[in-house]
């Protein structure tokens, strides 16, 4: 009997070292905007992404439509002060201009035909992907792609470096400030599980269909349309299809004859259980093709085919930060506010100022005011901040806090906060609230 040799996976024994002023883990929208904001302030910035391209859920899971809080006639209203006409969010403004230049998004937000949100922003996913590359390179952000976060290294209350696994083996990344933009608290969880808490995770399967023709009417499905540009009589379509008691939302894309479908998986998923995730992915893929066969009975989708499938099943987050402040919807609408050693929360119910957190440092720095909505957190760790979809809110508020403008504005403010701390040699946990 021939004895089989064991297969041994080898990595380089020598650990490479990279140093940067700011290290951002996660290349989604929040991570990208934080990165280019830090870089625009003159900080050497490194963005780490586990895939070979930036964009996060938009490019890996087609998390569309991205919602805008209220109806705007054009994008400038999202970042321009109405009274002074000044640009309040220059990075946000620049990002929109890049996307418009590359025709990755339409010239203005569309009213949502299905009324799930007030307005939506349809994306051309491939154009969005290379636009993110372009803006990161133009702002001279260093990129480390195909690199997965492994573990942190701490000294006291500071994060000194992180280990990531890249194509060439382990890499130690050292920095003065770190940003957890993973969307699932991966860095915080690895430091201390007391910093996070487990939450229910539901799988979603979003996929893109080609060969669709919304000019064909079919009274058997709920199909709604809006005229988005009267000068050229352009119409935007969306519809709802129900199968086995589950409703699926389908939105037209800027790509001709393409649309994106949204559905929910069954049951909860333990994101720490690899076998559970694997089984769920297989089950969802089977359901997708079963749904396509069902969909082809309707005239707009007679020739429909799967054009793009996500690089990953889109799971809602499995962990959230135990932040210094958090609000439930009842707290928000009863005008409740919190104050602690990090931030003062002020509530307003007007327009895009709906849920600002006002942060203002004490003493000689009291002229700095940075608004931070709930989707970002400062904690006791001196040089680590979280950005992205990790707020502690009720389900009925998620559609607002996960919206496109809020994600970008929050991240821009966090980037400015880091730059401020860097230039004044401050730890983030030394910035106190001024009531």
Tab-separated table of C-alpha atoms in Angstrom, residues 126-396:
chain	number	residue	atom	x	y	z
A	126	UNK	CA	-18.699	47.943	-14.444
A	127	UNK	CA	-18.451	51.693	-15.020
A	128	UNK	CA	-18.806	52.199	-11.285
A	129	UNK	CA	-15.966	49.759	-10.664
A	130	UNK	CA	-13.413	51.458	-12.910
A	131	UNK	CA	-14.545	54.888	-11.711
A	132	UNK	CA	-13.607	53.863	-8.162
A	133	UNK	CA	-10.193	52.762	-9.422
A	134	UNK	CA	-9.749	56.074	-11.231
A	135	UNK	CA	-10.609	58.302	-8.292
A	136	UNK	CA	-8.453	56.319	-5.839
A	137	UNK	CA	-5.451	56.525	-8.179
A	138	UNK	CA	-6.039	60.227	-8.920
A	139	UNK	CA	-6.059	60.964	-5.188
A	140	UNK	CA	-2.874	58.892	-4.811
A	141	UNK	CA	-4.389	56.355	-2.426
A	142	UNK	CA	-2.216	53.247	-2.211
A	143	UNK	CA	-4.116	50.018	-2.900
A	144	UNK	CA	-3.513	46.533	-1.538
A	145	UNK	CA	-5.924	44.189	-3.326
A	146	UNK	CA	-6.526	40.442	-2.905
A	147	UNK	CA	-5.586	40.924	0.751
A	148	UNK	CA	-7.653	39.562	3.640
A	149	UNK	CA	-7.480	40.879	7.182
A	150	UNK	CA	-6.021	38.275	9.574
A	151	UNK	CA	-5.425	39.796	12.990
A	152	UNK	CA	-4.527	43.022	14.842
A	153	UNK	CA	-1.509	43.875	16.959
A	154	UNK	CA	-2.094	46.160	19.919
A	155	UNK	CA	-0.034	48.028	22.461
A	156	UNK	CA	-2.103	49.360	25.325
A	157	UNK	CA	-5.115	51.177	23.935
A	158	UNK	CA	-3.552	51.633	20.502
A	159	UNK	CA	-3.532	49.502	17.377
A	160	UNK	CA	0.072	49.365	16.151
A	161	UNK	CA	-0.368	47.198	13.053
A	162	UNK	CA	-2.506	44.564	11.385
A	163	UNK	CA	-1.588	41.352	9.610
A	164	UNK	CA	-3.156	40.696	6.223
A	165	UNK	CA	-2.800	37.717	3.913
A	166	UNK	CA	-2.022	38.683	0.333
A	167	UNK	CA	-0.989	36.768	-2.756
A	168	UNK	CA	2.638	36.786	-1.621
A	169	UNK	CA	1.954	35.731	1.947
A	170	UNK	CA	1.585	37.574	5.241
A	171	UNK	CA	2.031	41.340	5.291
A	172	UNK	CA	2.323	43.492	8.394
A	173	UNK	CA	0.704	46.873	7.838
A	174	UNK	CA	1.715	49.582	10.298
A	175	UNK	CA	-0.108	52.875	10.673
A	176	UNK	CA	-0.917	55.782	12.952
A	177	UNK	CA	-4.671	55.561	12.392
A	178	UNK	CA	-6.845	52.642	11.312
A	179	UNK	CA	-10.359	52.461	9.887
A	180	UNK	CA	-12.607	49.404	10.072
A	181	UNK	CA	-14.665	49.669	6.889
A	182	UNK	CA	-15.353	45.940	6.580
A	183	UNK	CA	-19.090	46.353	7.141
A	184	UNK	CA	-19.049	43.521	9.655
A	185	UNK	CA	-16.733	44.839	12.380
A	186	UNK	CA	-13.949	42.397	11.479
A	187	UNK	CA	-11.142	44.479	13.033
A	188	UNK	CA	-13.050	45.327	16.203
A	189	UNK	CA	-14.188	41.737	16.597
A	190	UNK	CA	-10.602	40.470	16.293
A	191	UNK	CA	-9.393	42.921	18.946
A	192	UNK	CA	-12.003	42.088	21.560
A	193	UNK	CA	-15.376	40.429	21.084
A	194	UNK	CA	-16.726	42.618	23.883
A	195	UNK	CA	-16.531	45.525	21.440
A	196	UNK	CA	-19.152	43.921	19.214
A	197	UNK	CA	-22.354	41.954	19.533
A	198	UNK	CA	-23.920	39.364	17.318
A	199	UNK	CA	-27.067	40.237	15.396
A	200	UNK	CA	-29.443	38.352	13.147
A	201	UNK	CA	-28.055	37.907	9.623
A	202	UNK	CA	-30.403	37.344	6.674
A	203	UNK	CA	-29.108	36.308	3.231
A	204	UNK	CA	-30.125	38.244	0.129
A	205	UNK	CA	-29.626	37.209	-3.445
A	206	UNK	CA	-29.295	40.042	-5.920
A	207	UNK	CA	-28.527	39.311	-9.558
A	208	UNK	CA	-28.586	41.080	-12.909
A	209	UNK	CA	-30.717	39.961	-15.837
A	210	UNK	CA	-30.071	40.681	-19.503
A	211	UNK	CA	-32.436	40.425	-22.456
A	212	UNK	CA	-35.311	42.253	-20.756
A	213	UNK	CA	-37.806	44.399	-22.640
A	214	UNK	CA	-39.864	46.742	-20.475
A	215	UNK	CA	-41.709	48.054	-23.547
A	216	UNK	CA	-43.782	44.869	-23.458
A	217	UNK	CA	-46.733	45.216	-21.116
A	218	UNK	CA	-48.047	42.378	-18.983
A	219	UNK	CA	-51.021	42.887	-16.717
A	220	UNK	CA	-50.113	39.848	-14.615
A	221	UNK	CA	-47.265	41.644	-12.822
A	222	UNK	CA	-47.127	44.916	-10.938
A	223	UNK	CA	-45.052	47.107	-13.238
A	224	UNK	CA	-44.618	50.827	-12.641
A	225	UNK	CA	-42.752	53.424	-14.632
A	226	UNK	CA	-41.804	57.083	-14.395
A	227	UNK	CA	-40.734	59.609	-17.002
A	228	UNK	CA	-37.336	60.765	-15.793
A	229	UNK	CA	-36.403	63.092	-18.647
A	230	UNK	CA	-39.224	64.770	-20.538
A	231	UNK	CA	-36.884	66.337	-23.111
A	232	UNK	CA	-35.936	62.925	-24.501
A	233	UNK	CA	-38.994	61.106	-23.135
A	234	UNK	CA	-36.882	58.575	-21.235
A	235	UNK	CA	-38.869	56.199	-19.055
A	236	UNK	CA	-37.553	54.266	-16.056
A	237	UNK	CA	-39.220	50.995	-15.054
A	238	UNK	CA	-39.469	48.832	-11.963
A	239	UNK	CA	-41.761	45.975	-11.073
A	240	UNK	CA	-42.740	43.527	-8.369
A	241	UNK	CA	-43.118	39.804	-9.064
A	242	UNK	CA	-44.516	37.415	-6.462
A	243	UNK	CA	-43.636	33.728	-6.292
A	244	UNK	CA	-44.609	31.336	-3.517
A	245	UNK	CA	-45.606	34.216	-1.266
A	246	UNK	CA	-42.296	36.070	-1.657
A	247	UNK	CA	-42.160	39.423	-3.425
A	248	UNK	CA	-39.184	40.233	-5.647
A	249	UNK	CA	-38.298	43.827	-6.562
A	250	UNK	CA	-36.884	44.340	-10.068
A	251	UNK	CA	-35.290	47.639	-11.148
A	252	UNK	CA	-34.178	48.706	-14.612
A	253	UNK	CA	-30.474	49.532	-15.000
A	254	UNK	CA	-28.705	52.164	-17.129
A	255	UNK	CA	-27.299	49.219	-19.127
A	256	UNK	CA	-29.626	48.641	-22.084
A	257	UNK	CA	-32.134	45.782	-21.599
A	258	UNK	CA	-30.740	44.964	-18.163
A	259	UNK	CA	-32.348	44.943	-14.733
A	260	UNK	CA	-31.422	43.888	-11.215
A	261	UNK	CA	-33.508	41.525	-9.070
A	262	UNK	CA	-33.700	41.506	-5.271
A	263	UNK	CA	-34.865	38.595	-3.164
A	264	UNK	CA	-34.482	37.251	0.372
A	265	UNK	CA	-33.202	33.883	1.486
A	266	UNK	CA	-34.898	31.652	4.048
A	267	UNK	CA	-33.923	31.747	7.703
A	268	UNK	CA	-30.907	33.165	9.497
A	269	UNK	CA	-27.242	32.534	8.746
A	270	UNK	CA	-24.332	32.199	11.144
A	271	UNK	CA	-21.516	34.090	9.434
A	272	UNK	CA	-18.974	32.230	11.561
A	273	UNK	CA	-20.162	28.903	10.165
A	274	UNK	CA	-18.465	28.308	6.797
A	275	UNK	CA	-20.554	25.210	6.059
A	276	UNK	CA	-23.764	27.113	6.775
A	277	UNK	CA	-22.756	29.878	4.357
A	278	UNK	CA	-21.698	27.375	1.700
A	279	UNK	CA	-25.001	25.509	1.907
A	280	UNK	CA	-26.944	28.771	1.799
A	281	UNK	CA	-25.079	29.958	-1.322
A	282	UNK	CA	-25.788	26.691	-3.117
A	283	UNK	CA	-29.446	26.821	-2.118
A	284	UNK	CA	-29.843	30.427	-3.227
A	285	UNK	CA	-28.237	29.805	-6.610
A	286	UNK	CA	-30.704	26.993	-7.262
A	287	UNK	CA	-33.534	29.323	-6.292
A	288	UNK	CA	-32.251	32.003	-8.669
A	289	UNK	CA	-32.434	29.730	-11.699
A	290	UNK	CA	-35.797	28.411	-10.603
A	291	UNK	CA	-37.037	31.991	-10.346
A	292	UNK	CA	-35.716	32.837	-13.840
A	293	UNK	CA	-37.750	29.970	-15.328
A	294	UNK	CA	-40.815	31.317	-13.562
A	295	UNK	CA	-40.103	34.893	-14.664
A	296	UNK	CA	-39.949	34.010	-18.358
A	297	UNK	CA	-43.720	33.566	-18.499
A	298	UNK	CA	-44.085	37.352	-18.289
A	299	UNK	CA	-43.643	39.353	-21.502
A	300	UNK	CA	-40.863	41.762	-20.371
A	301	UNK	CA	-38.750	38.761	-19.320
A	302	UNK	CA	-39.454	36.209	-22.073
A	303	UNK	CA	-35.806	36.283	-23.163
A	304	UNK	CA	-34.327	37.049	-19.760
A	305	UNK	CA	-31.037	35.447	-18.811
A	306	UNK	CA	-28.645	35.797	-15.893
A	307	UNK	CA	-26.143	38.392	-17.026
A	308	UNK	CA	-24.209	38.933	-13.775
A	309	UNK	CA	-24.204	36.983	-10.564
A	310	UNK	CA	-22.732	38.392	-7.343
A	311	UNK	CA	-19.189	37.561	-6.324
A	312	UNK	CA	-20.729	36.770	-2.948
A	313	UNK	CA	-24.143	36.218	-1.489
A	314	UNK	CA	-25.185	39.479	0.079
A	315	UNK	CA	-25.587	38.882	3.811
A	316	UNK	CA	-26.784	41.496	6.226
A	317	UNK	CA	-24.114	42.138	8.823
A	318	UNK	CA	-23.605	39.546	11.552
A	319	UNK	CA	-21.990	41.899	14.071
A	320	UNK	CA	-22.386	45.479	15.158
A	321	UNK	CA	-20.248	47.798	17.199
A	322	UNK	CA	-21.118	48.332	20.833
A	323	UNK	CA	-20.752	52.064	20.233
A	324	UNK	CA	-20.651	54.908	22.687
A	325	UNK	CA	-23.952	56.081	21.355
A	326	UNK	CA	-26.842	54.429	19.601
A	327	UNK	CA	-30.461	55.316	19.019
A	328	UNK	CA	-33.623	53.379	18.352
A	329	UNK	CA	-36.292	54.801	16.068
A	330	UNK	CA	-38.495	55.613	19.058
A	331	UNK	CA	-35.604	57.568	20.600
A	332	UNK	CA	-35.146	59.524	17.383
A	333	UNK	CA	-38.757	60.440	16.864
A	334	UNK	CA	-39.246	61.384	20.515
A	335	UNK	CA	-36.317	63.821	20.120
A	336	UNK	CA	-34.167	62.048	22.689
A	337	UNK	CA	-30.451	62.851	22.739
A	338	UNK	CA	-27.413	61.337	24.414
A	339	UNK	CA	-24.129	62.813	25.524
A	340	UNK	CA	-21.004	60.998	26.680
A	341	UNK	CA	-17.261	61.419	26.581
A	342	UNK	CA	-17.116	61.073	22.810
A	343	UNK	CA	-20.054	62.772	21.155
A	344	UNK	CA	-23.159	64.819	21.644
A	345	UNK	CA	-26.143	63.670	19.613
A	346	UNK	CA	-28.510	66.345	18.392
A	347	UNK	CA	-31.761	65.506	16.667
A	348	UNK	CA	-33.311	67.513	13.875
A	349	UNK	CA	-36.169	66.474	11.637
A	350	UNK	CA	-35.535	68.715	8.661
A	351	UNK	CA	-34.421	67.283	5.322
A	352	UNK	CA	-30.991	65.701	5.132
A	353	UNK	CA	-30.229	66.993	8.640
A	354	UNK	CA	-32.566	64.365	10.043
A	355	UNK	CA	-30.143	62.396	12.206
A	356	UNK	CA	-26.877	64.268	12.725
A	357	UNK	CA	-24.453	63.551	15.524
A	358	UNK	CA	-22.621	66.767	16.351
A	359	UNK	CA	-19.055	66.227	17.489
A	360	UNK	CA	-17.108	69.200	18.779
A	361	UNK	CA	-13.738	68.928	20.573
A	362	UNK	CA	-13.057	70.728	23.823
A	363	UNK	CA	-10.681	73.578	24.544
A	364	UNK	CA	-8.599	75.193	21.817
A	365	UNK	CA	-10.117	72.898	19.176
A	366	UNK	CA	-13.704	73.962	19.841
A	367	UNK	CA	-14.090	75.638	16.438
A	368	UNK	CA	-14.121	72.230	14.745
A	369	UNK	CA	-17.592	70.809	14.315
A	370	UNK	CA	-17.986	67.495	12.523
A	371	UNK	CA	-21.364	65.843	12.089
A	372	UNK	CA	-21.252	62.052	12.332
A	373	UNK	CA	-24.459	60.082	11.681
A	374	UNK	CA	-24.941	56.795	13.482
A	375	UNK	CA	-23.325	54.573	10.881
A	376	UNK	CA	-19.837	55.425	12.207
A	377	UNK	CA	-18.356	55.007	15.659
A	378	UNK	CA	-15.527	56.311	17.777
A	379	UNK	CA	-14.526	53.999	20.629
A	380	UNK	CA	-11.988	53.748	23.452
A	381	UNK	CA	-9.331	52.472	21.072
A	382	UNK	CA	-7.044	55.428	20.563
A	383	UNK	CA	-6.472	55.232	16.814
A	384	UNK	CA	-9.267	53.073	15.373
A	385	UNK	CA	-12.625	54.214	14.029
A	386	UNK	CA	-15.444	52.318	12.323
A	387	UNK	CA	-17.309	53.486	9.233
A	388	UNK	CA	-20.095	51.864	7.283
A	389	UNK	CA	-23.220	49.815	7.870
A	390	UNK	CA	-22.799	48.984	11.522
A	391	UNK	CA	-25.238	51.292	13.259
A	392	UNK	CA	-27.520	50.159	16.062
A	393	UNK	CA	-30.961	51.117	14.784
A	394	UNK	CA	-34.346	49.515	14.303
A	395	UNK	CA	-35.274	48.003	10.961
A	396	UNK	CA	-37.585	50.844	10.088
